Short mmCIF file of C-alpha atoms and ligand atoms in Angstrom, two decimals:
data_model
loop_
_atom_site.label_atom_id
_atom_site.label_comp_id
_atom_site.label_asym_id
_atom_site.label_seq_id
_atom_site.Cartn_x
_atom_site.Cartn_y
_atom_site.Cartn_z
CA MET A 51 16.06 -1.20 15.24
CA ILE A 52 13.99 -3.67 17.58
CA SER A 53 16.38 -5.82 19.67
CA ILE A 54 15.03 -9.17 21.28
CA GLU A 55 17.43 -10.64 23.57
CA ASN A 56 16.96 -14.03 24.89
CA LEU A 57 12.91 -13.57 25.48
CA SER A 58 11.07 -16.49 26.99
CA TYR A 59 7.80 -16.77 28.17
CA GLU A 60 5.80 -19.46 29.98
CA VAL A 61 2.16 -19.71 30.43
CA GLY A 62 1.90 -22.58 33.31
CA THR A 63 3.85 -25.40 32.22
CA ALA A 64 3.85 -24.59 28.45
CA CYS A 65 6.94 -22.61 26.83
CA ILE A 66 5.42 -20.09 24.31
CA LEU A 67 8.73 -18.59 23.42
CA GLN A 68 12.17 -20.03 24.28
CA ASP A 69 15.12 -18.06 24.29
CA VAL A 70 14.42 -15.80 21.23
CA THR A 71 17.34 -13.61 20.05
CA VAL A 72 16.68 -11.53 16.78
CA THR A 73 17.21 -8.08 15.40
CA LEU A 74 14.36 -6.45 13.41
CA PRO A 75 16.32 -4.11 11.45
CA LYS A 76 15.08 -0.29 11.33
CA GLY A 77 13.60 0.74 7.86
CA GLY A 78 11.70 -1.30 5.43
CA MET A 79 9.40 -3.98 5.71
CA THR A 80 9.62 -7.18 8.00
CA ALA A 81 7.31 -10.02 7.58
CA LEU A 82 7.12 -12.62 10.50
CA ILE A 83 5.71 -15.90 9.21
CA GLY A 84 5.64 -19.27 10.75
CA PRO A 85 2.79 -21.80 11.34
CA ASN A 86 -0.61 -21.28 13.47
CA GLY A 87 0.84 -21.09 17.04
CA ALA A 88 4.31 -20.58 16.64
CA GLY A 89 4.48 -17.49 18.70
CA LYS A 90 4.35 -14.73 16.25
CA SER A 91 1.66 -12.90 17.81
CA THR A 92 3.30 -13.56 21.56
CA LEU A 93 6.25 -12.10 20.29
CA LEU A 94 4.58 -8.96 18.80
CA SER A 95 2.75 -8.67 21.87
CA HIS A 96 5.96 -8.54 23.84
CA VAL A 97 7.30 -5.64 21.65
CA ALA A 98 4.44 -3.61 22.08
CA ARG A 99 4.56 -4.28 26.13
CA LEU A 100 1.18 -5.59 25.95
CA LEU A 101 2.56 -8.84 27.53
CA PRO A 102 4.89 -8.48 30.51
CA ILE A 103 8.32 -9.72 30.07
CA GLN A 104 9.22 -12.72 32.06
CA THR A 105 12.90 -13.31 30.78
CA GLY A 106 14.80 -11.41 28.29
CA LYS A 107 15.31 -7.80 27.06
CA ILE A 108 13.67 -6.04 24.35
CA SER A 109 14.72 -2.45 23.28
CA VAL A 110 13.20 -0.17 20.34
CA ASP A 111 16.17 2.22 19.39
CA ASP A 112 17.02 3.64 22.75
CA LEU A 113 13.80 2.78 24.65
CA GLU A 114 13.95 -0.53 26.72
CA VAL A 115 10.60 -1.99 26.50
CA GLY A 116 10.26 -3.20 30.18
CA ASN A 117 11.43 0.15 31.76
CA CYS A 118 10.62 3.30 29.59
CA ASP A 119 7.64 5.64 29.88
CA SER A 120 4.33 3.86 28.17
CA SER A 121 3.41 6.95 26.83
CA ALA A 122 6.99 7.45 24.86
CA LEU A 123 6.79 3.70 23.57
CA ALA A 124 3.07 4.90 22.16
CA ARG A 125 4.86 7.73 20.28
CA ARG A 126 7.57 5.33 19.03
CA LEU A 127 5.86 2.24 17.86
CA ALA A 128 2.04 1.39 17.16
CA ILE A 129 0.50 -2.17 17.25
CA LEU A 130 -2.53 -3.43 15.57
CA PRO A 131 -2.96 -6.74 17.78
CA GLN A 132 -4.27 -10.02 16.09
CA GLN A 133 -7.80 -9.77 18.13
CA VAL A 134 -9.16 -6.05 18.44
CA HIS A 135 -12.05 -5.70 20.80
CA PHE A 136 -14.14 -2.67 19.88
CA ALA A 137 -16.88 -0.35 21.45
CA THR A 138 -19.76 -0.89 18.96
CA ARG A 139 -21.21 2.93 19.58
CA LEU A 140 -18.17 4.49 18.12
CA THR A 141 -17.95 6.07 15.17
CA VAL A 142 -15.24 5.65 12.55
CA ARG A 143 -13.63 8.84 13.08
CA ASP A 144 -13.67 8.71 16.83
CA MET A 145 -11.93 5.18 16.75
CA VAL A 146 -9.16 6.77 14.33
CA ALA A 147 -8.66 9.68 16.75
CA PHE A 148 -8.30 7.37 19.51
CA GLY A 149 -4.53 6.74 17.39
CA ARG A 150 -3.67 10.27 18.17
CA TYR A 151 -4.02 9.74 22.10
CA PRO A 152 -0.47 9.41 22.89
CA HIS A 153 0.18 12.65 21.09
CA SER A 154 -2.79 14.53 22.49
CA GLN A 155 -3.97 13.15 25.51
CA GLY A 156 -7.48 13.37 24.46
CA ARG A 157 -7.56 16.95 23.58
CA LEU A 158 -7.15 17.11 19.74
CA ARG A 159 -5.12 20.01 17.96
CA SER A 160 -4.94 21.00 14.58
CA GLU A 161 -2.29 18.79 13.47
CA ASP A 162 -4.07 16.04 15.13
CA HIS A 163 -7.37 16.62 13.15
CA ASN A 164 -5.12 16.68 10.07
CA LYS A 165 -3.64 13.31 10.77
CA VAL A 166 -7.02 11.63 11.30
CA ALA A 167 -8.25 13.23 8.06
CA GLU A 168 -5.27 11.81 6.39
CA ALA A 169 -5.71 8.51 7.77
CA LEU A 170 -9.44 8.29 6.90
CA GLU A 171 -8.47 9.47 3.16
CA ALA A 172 -5.47 6.70 3.14
CA PHE A 173 -7.91 3.60 3.81
CA GLY A 174 -10.94 5.08 1.61
CA LEU A 175 -12.98 5.84 5.00
CA THR A 176 -13.93 9.18 4.65
CA PRO A 177 -17.11 8.64 3.19
CA LEU A 178 -17.92 6.26 6.38
CA GLN A 179 -16.58 8.74 8.90
CA ASN A 180 -19.59 9.18 10.70
CA ARG A 181 -21.04 5.82 10.75
CA PHE A 182 -20.74 3.67 14.00
CA LEU A 183 -18.31 0.60 13.94
CA ASP A 184 -21.32 -1.94 14.11
CA THR A 185 -22.79 -0.96 11.09
CA LEU A 186 -19.75 -1.70 9.17
CA SER A 187 -18.83 -4.87 7.33
CA GLY A 188 -15.97 -6.95 8.74
CA GLY A 189 -13.36 -5.91 6.17
CA GLN A 190 -14.47 -2.06 6.73
CA ARG A 191 -14.19 -2.25 10.27
CA HIS A 192 -10.79 -3.93 9.85
CA LYS A 193 -9.73 -0.99 7.85
CA ALA A 194 -10.67 1.38 10.76
CA HIS A 195 -8.72 -0.42 13.04
CA VAL A 196 -5.65 -0.30 10.71
CA ALA A 197 -6.11 3.55 10.19
CA MET A 198 -6.20 3.98 14.06
CA THR A 199 -2.82 2.31 14.00
CA TYR A 200 -1.69 4.34 11.27
CA ALA A 201 -3.03 7.47 12.72
CA GLN A 202 -0.57 7.03 15.65
CA ASP A 203 2.13 7.99 13.22
CA THR A 204 4.89 6.16 14.68
CA ASP A 205 7.93 5.27 13.54
CA TYR A 206 7.44 1.82 13.93
CA LEU A 207 4.02 0.12 12.88
CA LEU A 208 3.34 -3.64 14.00
CA LEU A 209 0.74 -5.54 12.57
CA ASP A 210 -0.37 -8.57 13.41
CA GLU A 211 -2.31 -10.15 10.34
CA PRO A 212 -3.85 -6.88 8.92
CA LEU A 213 -4.76 -8.77 5.79
CA ASN A 214 -7.36 -10.81 7.39
CA ASN A 215 -10.93 -9.93 6.31
CA LEU A 216 -9.64 -7.89 3.38
CA ASP A 217 -10.37 -8.65 -0.23
CA ILE A 218 -7.63 -8.76 -3.01
CA SER A 219 -8.01 -5.31 -3.78
CA ALA A 220 -7.93 -4.12 -0.23
CA ALA A 221 -5.08 -6.31 0.75
CA ARG A 222 -2.96 -5.21 -2.31
CA ALA A 223 -3.68 -1.53 -1.32
CA LEU A 224 -2.91 -1.95 2.26
CA MET A 225 0.66 -3.24 1.05
CA ILE A 226 1.39 -1.12 -1.37
CA LEU A 227 0.63 1.72 1.19
CA LEU A 228 2.81 -0.10 4.01
CA ARG A 229 5.65 -0.41 1.42
CA ASP A 230 5.12 3.33 0.60
CA LEU A 231 5.50 4.23 4.20
CA ALA A 232 8.53 2.35 4.47
CA ASP A 233 10.17 3.42 1.09
CA ASN A 234 9.19 7.11 1.76
CA SER A 235 8.40 8.23 5.09
CA GLY A 236 11.09 6.36 6.80
CA LYS A 237 8.61 4.18 8.81
CA THR A 238 9.67 0.80 9.95
CA ILE A 239 6.91 -2.02 9.29
CA VAL A 240 6.72 -5.17 11.07
CA ILE A 241 4.03 -7.34 9.87
CA VAL A 242 2.31 -11.11 10.42
CA VAL A 243 1.16 -12.31 7.26
CA HIS A 244 0.19 -15.89 6.47
CA ASP A 245 0.01 -15.55 3.03
CA ILE A 246 3.54 -16.40 2.17
CA ASN A 247 3.17 -14.85 -1.21
CA PHE A 248 2.42 -11.51 0.02
CA ALA A 249 5.35 -11.60 2.61
CA ALA A 250 7.54 -12.71 -0.25
CA GLN A 251 6.60 -10.19 -2.77
CA TYR A 252 6.27 -7.03 -0.57
CA ALA A 253 8.99 -7.55 2.78
CA ASP A 254 12.53 -6.80 2.65
CA HIS A 255 13.13 -9.52 5.35
CA LEU A 256 11.62 -12.63 6.50
CA VAL A 257 11.97 -13.67 9.86
CA VAL A 258 10.24 -17.39 10.48
CA MET A 259 9.09 -18.96 13.75
CA LYS A 260 8.42 -22.56 14.58
CA GLN A 261 7.40 -23.73 17.96
CA GLY A 262 8.12 -20.66 19.89
CA GLN A 263 11.82 -20.21 18.15
CA ILE A 264 13.10 -18.34 15.30
CA ALA A 265 13.87 -21.05 12.80
CA CYS A 266 15.45 -18.96 10.24
CA GLU A 267 15.51 -15.46 8.62
CA GLY A 268 16.55 -13.64 5.50
CA LYS A 269 15.70 -12.29 2.09
CA PRO A 270 12.35 -13.99 0.75
CA VAL A 271 14.35 -15.14 -2.51
CA ASP A 272 16.71 -17.07 -0.54
CA LEU A 273 14.26 -18.31 2.25
CA VAL A 274 10.95 -18.95 0.53
CA THR A 275 11.79 -22.65 -1.02
CA GLN A 276 10.35 -25.89 -0.95
CA ALA A 277 12.51 -26.90 1.98
CA LEU A 278 11.28 -24.13 4.18
CA LEU A 279 7.68 -25.38 3.43
CA THR A 280 8.50 -29.08 4.26
CA ASP A 281 10.32 -28.13 7.27
CA VAL A 282 8.70 -25.53 8.92
CA PHE A 283 4.90 -25.53 7.65
CA ASP A 284 4.86 -29.40 7.10
CA THR A 285 3.48 -29.27 3.47
CA ASP A 286 4.94 -30.06 0.25
CA ALA A 287 3.68 -27.29 -1.84
CA HIS A 288 5.81 -25.93 -5.09
CA VAL A 289 7.69 -22.86 -5.26
CA ALA A 290 8.14 -21.35 -8.51
CA LEU A 291 10.21 -18.39 -9.32
CA ILE A 292 7.96 -15.56 -11.16
CA GLU A 293 9.93 -12.28 -12.13
CA GLY A 294 12.81 -13.11 -9.71
CA LYS A 295 10.44 -13.69 -6.70
CA PRO A 296 9.35 -16.95 -4.80
CA PHE A 297 5.86 -17.87 -5.41
CA VAL A 298 4.06 -20.60 -3.55
CA MET A 299 1.71 -22.71 -5.43
CA PRO A 300 -1.10 -23.45 -3.00
N1 LIG B 482 -2.50 -16.97 27.70
C1 LIG B 482 -2.22 -18.26 27.18
N2 LIG B 482 -2.38 -19.29 27.83
C2 LIG B 482 -1.90 -20.64 27.16
N3 LIG B 482 -1.31 -20.86 25.98
C3 LIG B 482 -1.36 -19.74 25.22
C4 LIG B 482 -1.85 -18.37 25.68
N4 LIG B 482 -1.35 -17.59 24.62
C5 LIG B 482 -0.80 -18.02 23.76
N5 LIG B 482 -0.79 -19.55 23.89
C6 LIG B 482 -0.10 -20.60 23.47
O1 LIG B 482 0.87 -20.00 22.73
C7 LIG B 482 1.25 -20.45 21.36
C8 LIG B 482 1.41 -19.36 20.40
O2 LIG B 482 0.42 -18.51 20.43
P1 LIG B 482 0.36 -17.18 19.30
O3 LIG B 482 1.44 -16.54 19.78
O4 LIG B 482 -0.97 -16.71 19.71
O5 LIG B 482 1.04 -17.98 18.13
P2 LIG B 482 0.77 -17.29 16.14
O6 LIG B 482 0.49 -15.92 16.55
O7 LIG B 482 2.09 -17.64 15.77
O8 LIG B 482 -0.30 -18.36 15.70
C9 LIG B 482 -0.08 -21.08 20.93
O9 LIG B 482 0.07 -22.56 21.21
C10 LIG B 482 -0.97 -20.62 21.91
O10 LIG B 482 -1.96 -21.68 22.32
MG1 LIG B 483 -1.01 -15.04 15.83
#
Protein backbone atom coordinates (compact mmCIF):
# COMPACT_ATOMS: atom_id res chain seq x y z
CA MET A 1 0.00 0.00 0.00
CA ILE A 2 1.10 3.53 -0.71
CA SER A 3 0.44 5.78 2.21
CA ILE A 4 0.59 9.55 1.75
CA GLU A 5 0.25 11.63 4.87
CA ASN A 6 -0.12 15.40 5.11
CA LEU A 7 1.83 16.01 1.92
CA SER A 8 2.16 19.66 0.96
CA TYR A 9 4.26 21.15 -1.81
CA GLU A 10 4.86 24.78 -2.59
CA VAL A 11 6.66 26.46 -5.45
CA GLY A 12 7.31 30.11 -4.60
CA THR A 13 4.02 31.35 -3.24
CA ALA A 14 1.95 28.75 -5.13
CA CYS A 15 0.58 25.85 -3.10
CA ILE A 16 0.61 22.91 -5.53
CA LEU A 17 -0.35 20.20 -3.04
CA GLN A 18 -2.23 21.07 0.10
CA ASP A 19 -2.12 18.67 3.03
CA VAL A 20 -2.85 15.58 0.95
CA THR A 21 -3.59 12.44 2.94
CA VAL A 22 -4.61 9.37 0.98
CA THR A 23 -3.96 5.64 0.91
CA LEU A 24 -3.59 3.87 -2.41
CA PRO A 25 -4.51 0.23 -1.82
CA LYS A 26 -2.13 -2.63 -2.56
CA GLY A 27 -3.25 -4.74 -5.51
CA GLY A 28 -5.66 -3.85 -8.26
CA MET A 29 -5.79 -0.64 -10.25
CA THR A 30 -6.28 2.84 -8.86
CA ALA A 31 -6.93 5.68 -11.29
CA LEU A 32 -6.08 9.23 -10.37
CA ILE A 33 -8.35 11.67 -12.16
CA GLY A 34 -9.00 15.39 -11.99
CA PRO A 35 -8.83 18.52 -14.11
CA ASN A 36 -5.63 19.82 -15.68
CA GLY A 37 -3.39 21.35 -13.06
CA ALA A 38 -5.05 19.52 -10.14
CA GLY A 39 -1.70 18.15 -8.93
CA LYS A 40 -1.89 14.54 -10.19
CA SER A 41 1.58 14.50 -11.75
CA THR A 42 3.05 16.31 -8.77
CA LEU A 43 1.58 13.71 -6.43
CA LEU A 44 2.88 10.74 -8.45
CA SER A 45 6.29 12.39 -8.79
CA HIS A 46 6.52 12.63 -5.01
CA VAL A 47 5.67 8.95 -4.57
CA ALA A 48 8.47 8.02 -7.00
CA ARG A 49 10.86 10.48 -5.36
CA LEU A 50 11.23 12.56 -8.50
CA LEU A 51 10.43 15.57 -6.31
CA PRO A 52 11.74 16.13 -2.79
CA ILE A 53 9.24 15.98 0.05
CA GLN A 54 8.89 19.41 1.66
CA THR A 55 6.22 18.53 4.19
CA GLY A 56 4.58 15.21 4.94
CA LYS A 57 5.43 11.55 4.68
CA ILE A 58 5.06 8.87 2.01
CA SER A 59 5.62 5.17 2.39
CA VAL A 60 5.41 2.28 -0.03
CA ASP A 61 4.82 -0.79 2.14
CA ASP A 62 7.79 -0.78 4.52
CA LEU A 63 9.86 1.72 2.51
CA GLU A 64 9.75 5.34 3.56
CA VAL A 65 10.15 7.28 0.32
CA GLY A 66 12.03 10.22 1.87
CA ASN A 67 14.58 7.98 3.57
CA CYS A 68 15.03 4.65 1.85
CA ASP A 69 17.77 3.48 -0.46
CA SER A 70 16.94 4.63 -4.00
CA SER A 71 17.75 1.30 -5.62
CA ALA A 72 15.46 -0.46 -3.12
CA LEU A 73 12.68 1.95 -4.14
CA ALA A 74 13.42 1.36 -7.85
CA ARG A 75 13.05 -2.39 -7.35
CA ARG A 76 9.70 -1.84 -5.66
CA LEU A 77 8.16 0.90 -7.78
CA ALA A 78 8.47 2.05 -11.39
CA ILE A 79 7.12 5.26 -12.86
CA LEU A 80 6.29 6.38 -16.35
CA PRO A 81 6.40 10.19 -15.98
CA GLN A 82 4.12 12.41 -18.03
CA GLN A 83 7.08 13.99 -19.81
CA VAL A 84 9.77 11.57 -20.87
CA HIS A 85 13.01 12.87 -22.31
CA PHE A 86 14.78 10.41 -24.52
CA ALA A 87 18.14 10.06 -26.19
CA THR A 88 17.35 9.76 -29.87
CA ARG A 89 20.27 7.50 -30.85
CA LEU A 90 19.09 4.69 -28.65
CA THR A 91 17.43 1.56 -29.95
CA VAL A 92 14.10 0.37 -28.62
CA ARG A 93 15.77 -2.67 -27.06
CA ASP A 94 18.46 -0.58 -25.31
CA MET A 95 15.82 1.73 -23.95
CA VAL A 96 13.68 -1.13 -22.62
CA ALA A 97 16.84 -2.67 -21.13
CA PHE A 98 17.30 0.48 -19.03
CA GLY A 99 14.31 -0.76 -17.07
CA ARG A 100 16.50 -3.59 -15.78
CA TYR A 101 19.11 -1.23 -14.37
CA PRO A 102 17.89 -1.39 -10.73
CA HIS A 103 18.26 -5.18 -10.92
CA SER A 104 21.39 -5.54 -13.03
CA GLN A 105 23.37 -2.30 -12.52
CA GLY A 106 24.04 -2.39 -16.26
CA ARG A 107 25.35 -5.98 -16.51
CA LEU A 108 22.38 -7.84 -17.91
CA ARG A 109 22.07 -11.47 -16.86
CA SER A 110 19.95 -14.02 -18.67
CA GLU A 111 16.89 -13.25 -16.52
CA ASP A 112 17.26 -9.57 -17.45
CA HIS A 113 17.44 -10.41 -21.16
CA ASN A 114 14.34 -12.58 -20.72
CA LYS A 115 12.44 -9.72 -19.06
CA VAL A 116 13.45 -7.33 -21.85
CA ALA A 117 12.27 -9.82 -24.48
CA GLU A 118 9.01 -10.31 -22.57
CA ALA A 119 8.43 -6.55 -22.37
CA LEU A 120 9.14 -6.08 -26.09
CA GLU A 121 6.72 -8.88 -26.90
CA ALA A 122 4.00 -7.60 -24.55
CA PHE A 123 3.94 -4.26 -26.34
CA GLY A 124 4.31 -5.58 -29.88
CA LEU A 125 7.77 -4.04 -30.14
CA THR A 126 9.79 -7.14 -31.04
CA PRO A 127 9.85 -6.26 -34.76
CA LEU A 128 10.97 -2.71 -33.89
CA GLN A 129 13.57 -3.64 -31.28
CA ASN A 130 16.60 -2.55 -33.31
CA ARG A 131 15.11 0.71 -34.53
CA PHE A 132 16.37 4.01 -33.15
CA LEU A 133 13.81 5.89 -31.08
CA ASP A 134 13.89 8.94 -33.37
CA THR A 135 12.72 6.80 -36.29
CA LEU A 136 9.50 5.76 -34.53
CA SER A 137 6.06 7.34 -34.53
CA GLY A 138 5.01 9.14 -31.34
CA GLY A 139 2.78 6.23 -30.37
CA GLN A 140 5.46 3.60 -30.97
CA ARG A 141 8.01 5.59 -28.96
CA HIS A 142 5.48 5.96 -26.20
CA LYS A 143 4.96 2.19 -26.11
CA ALA A 144 8.73 1.74 -25.78
CA HIS A 145 8.66 3.97 -22.70
CA VAL A 146 5.82 1.99 -21.18
CA ALA A 147 7.68 -1.24 -22.00
CA MET A 148 10.77 0.08 -20.16
CA THR A 149 8.64 0.74 -17.09
CA TYR A 150 7.10 -2.74 -17.40
CA ALA A 151 10.55 -4.36 -17.74
CA GLN A 152 11.52 -2.93 -14.35
CA ASP A 153 9.18 -5.64 -13.00
CA THR A 154 8.23 -3.90 -9.77
CA ASP A 155 5.32 -4.58 -7.41
CA TYR A 156 4.03 -1.05 -8.06
CA LEU A 157 3.64 0.56 -11.47
CA LEU A 158 2.81 4.27 -11.65
CA LEU A 159 1.83 5.52 -15.08
CA ASP A 160 1.17 9.18 -15.73
CA GLU A 161 -1.15 9.49 -18.73
CA PRO A 162 0.06 6.35 -20.51
CA LEU A 163 -2.83 6.51 -23.00
CA ASN A 164 -1.53 9.72 -24.57
CA ASN A 165 -0.54 9.24 -28.21
CA LEU A 166 -2.17 5.82 -28.38
CA ASP A 167 -4.95 4.95 -30.81
CA ILE A 168 -8.03 3.19 -29.44
CA SER A 169 -6.67 -0.26 -30.19
CA ALA A 170 -3.33 0.42 -28.48
CA ALA A 171 -5.05 2.19 -25.57
CA ARG A 172 -7.37 -0.76 -25.00
CA ALA A 173 -4.52 -3.25 -25.35
CA LEU A 174 -2.53 -1.35 -22.71
CA MET A 175 -5.43 -1.17 -20.27
CA ILE A 176 -6.17 -4.89 -20.76
CA LEU A 177 -2.49 -5.69 -20.15
CA LEU A 178 -2.43 -3.54 -16.99
CA ARG A 179 -5.64 -5.17 -15.78
CA ASP A 180 -4.06 -8.59 -16.34
CA LEU A 181 -0.95 -7.56 -14.38
CA ALA A 182 -3.18 -6.48 -11.51
CA ASP A 183 -5.39 -9.57 -11.62
CA ASN A 184 -2.86 -12.30 -12.33
CA SER A 185 0.59 -11.05 -11.37
CA GLY A 186 -0.20 -9.34 -8.09
CA LYS A 187 0.95 -5.93 -9.34
CA THR A 188 -0.46 -2.66 -8.06
CA ILE A 189 -1.24 -0.24 -10.87
CA VAL A 190 -1.67 3.48 -10.28
CA ILE A 191 -2.60 5.33 -13.42
CA VAL A 192 -3.40 8.95 -14.29
CA VAL A 193 -5.96 9.09 -17.08
CA HIS A 194 -7.86 11.94 -18.61
CA ASP A 195 -10.52 9.80 -20.19
CA ILE A 196 -12.90 9.16 -17.30
CA ASN A 197 -14.51 6.35 -19.29
CA PHE A 198 -11.24 4.42 -19.44
CA ALA A 199 -10.79 5.00 -15.71
CA ALA A 200 -14.34 3.90 -14.92
CA GLN A 201 -14.19 0.80 -17.11
CA TYR A 202 -10.85 -0.58 -15.93
CA ALA A 203 -9.97 0.77 -12.47
CA ASP A 204 -11.13 -0.70 -9.16
CA HIS A 205 -10.71 2.52 -7.28
CA LEU A 206 -10.75 6.19 -8.26
CA VAL A 207 -9.02 9.05 -6.48
CA VAL A 208 -10.20 12.45 -7.62
CA MET A 209 -7.99 15.52 -7.22
CA LYS A 210 -8.90 19.17 -7.49
CA GLN A 211 -6.74 22.21 -6.78
CA GLY A 212 -4.00 20.32 -5.01
CA GLN A 213 -6.32 18.36 -2.75
CA ILE A 214 -8.17 15.05 -2.74
CA ALA A 215 -11.77 15.85 -3.71
CA CYS A 216 -13.17 12.35 -3.20
CA GLU A 217 -12.41 8.68 -3.73
CA GLY A 218 -14.31 5.47 -4.19
CA LYS A 219 -15.61 2.92 -6.67
CA PRO A 220 -16.21 4.20 -10.22
CA VAL A 221 -19.90 3.34 -10.09
CA ASP A 222 -20.39 5.40 -6.93
CA LEU A 223 -18.18 8.28 -7.96
CA VAL A 224 -18.70 8.98 -11.64
CA THR A 225 -21.89 10.98 -11.59
CA GLN A 226 -23.16 14.16 -13.10
CA ALA A 227 -22.46 15.86 -9.77
CA LEU A 228 -18.76 14.91 -10.02
CA LEU A 229 -18.53 16.35 -13.52
CA THR A 230 -20.16 19.58 -12.41
CA ASP A 231 -18.37 19.98 -9.09
CA VAL A 232 -14.89 18.83 -10.04
CA PHE A 233 -14.62 19.16 -13.80
CA ASP A 234 -16.88 22.15 -14.21
CA THR A 235 -18.80 20.65 -17.10
CA ASP A 236 -22.36 19.38 -17.45
CA ALA A 237 -21.80 16.22 -19.52
CA HIS A 238 -24.41 13.52 -19.04
CA VAL A 239 -23.52 10.22 -17.36
CA ALA A 240 -25.25 7.01 -18.50
CA LEU A 241 -25.02 3.56 -16.97
CA ILE A 242 -24.02 0.90 -19.49
CA GLU A 243 -23.71 -2.72 -18.38
CA GLY A 244 -23.51 -1.49 -14.79
CA LYS A 245 -20.64 0.93 -15.43
CA PRO A 246 -20.86 4.72 -15.63
CA PHE A 247 -20.26 6.18 -19.05
CA VAL A 248 -19.71 9.89 -19.66
CA MET A 249 -21.28 11.19 -22.84
CA PRO A 250 -18.72 13.69 -24.08
N1 LIG B 1 7.85 23.67 -10.99
C1 LIG B 1 6.68 24.30 -10.98
N2 LIG B 1 6.61 25.63 -10.84
C2 LIG B 1 5.42 26.27 -10.79
N3 LIG B 1 4.24 25.66 -10.88
C3 LIG B 1 4.24 24.34 -11.02
C4 LIG B 1 5.44 23.57 -11.08
N4 LIG B 1 5.12 22.27 -11.23
C5 LIG B 1 3.77 22.23 -11.27
N5 LIG B 1 3.24 23.46 -11.16
C6 LIG B 1 1.82 23.81 -11.14
O1 LIG B 1 1.22 22.93 -10.24
C7 LIG B 1 -0.09 22.60 -10.64
C8 LIG B 1 -0.25 21.10 -10.69
O2 LIG B 1 0.51 20.56 -11.76
P1 LIG B 1 0.45 19.03 -12.17
O3 LIG B 1 0.77 18.21 -10.97
O4 LIG B 1 1.31 18.87 -13.35
O5 LIG B 1 -1.08 18.86 -12.53
P2 LIG B 1 -1.86 17.69 -13.30
O6 LIG B 1 -0.89 16.58 -13.51
O7 LIG B 1 -3.00 17.34 -12.41
O8 LIG B 1 -2.35 18.30 -14.59
C9 LIG B 1 -0.30 23.29 -11.98
O9 LIG B 1 -1.01 24.48 -11.76
C10 LIG B 1 1.11 23.59 -12.45
O10 LIG B 1 1.13 24.72 -13.26
MG1 LIG C 1 -0.18 15.73 -15.23
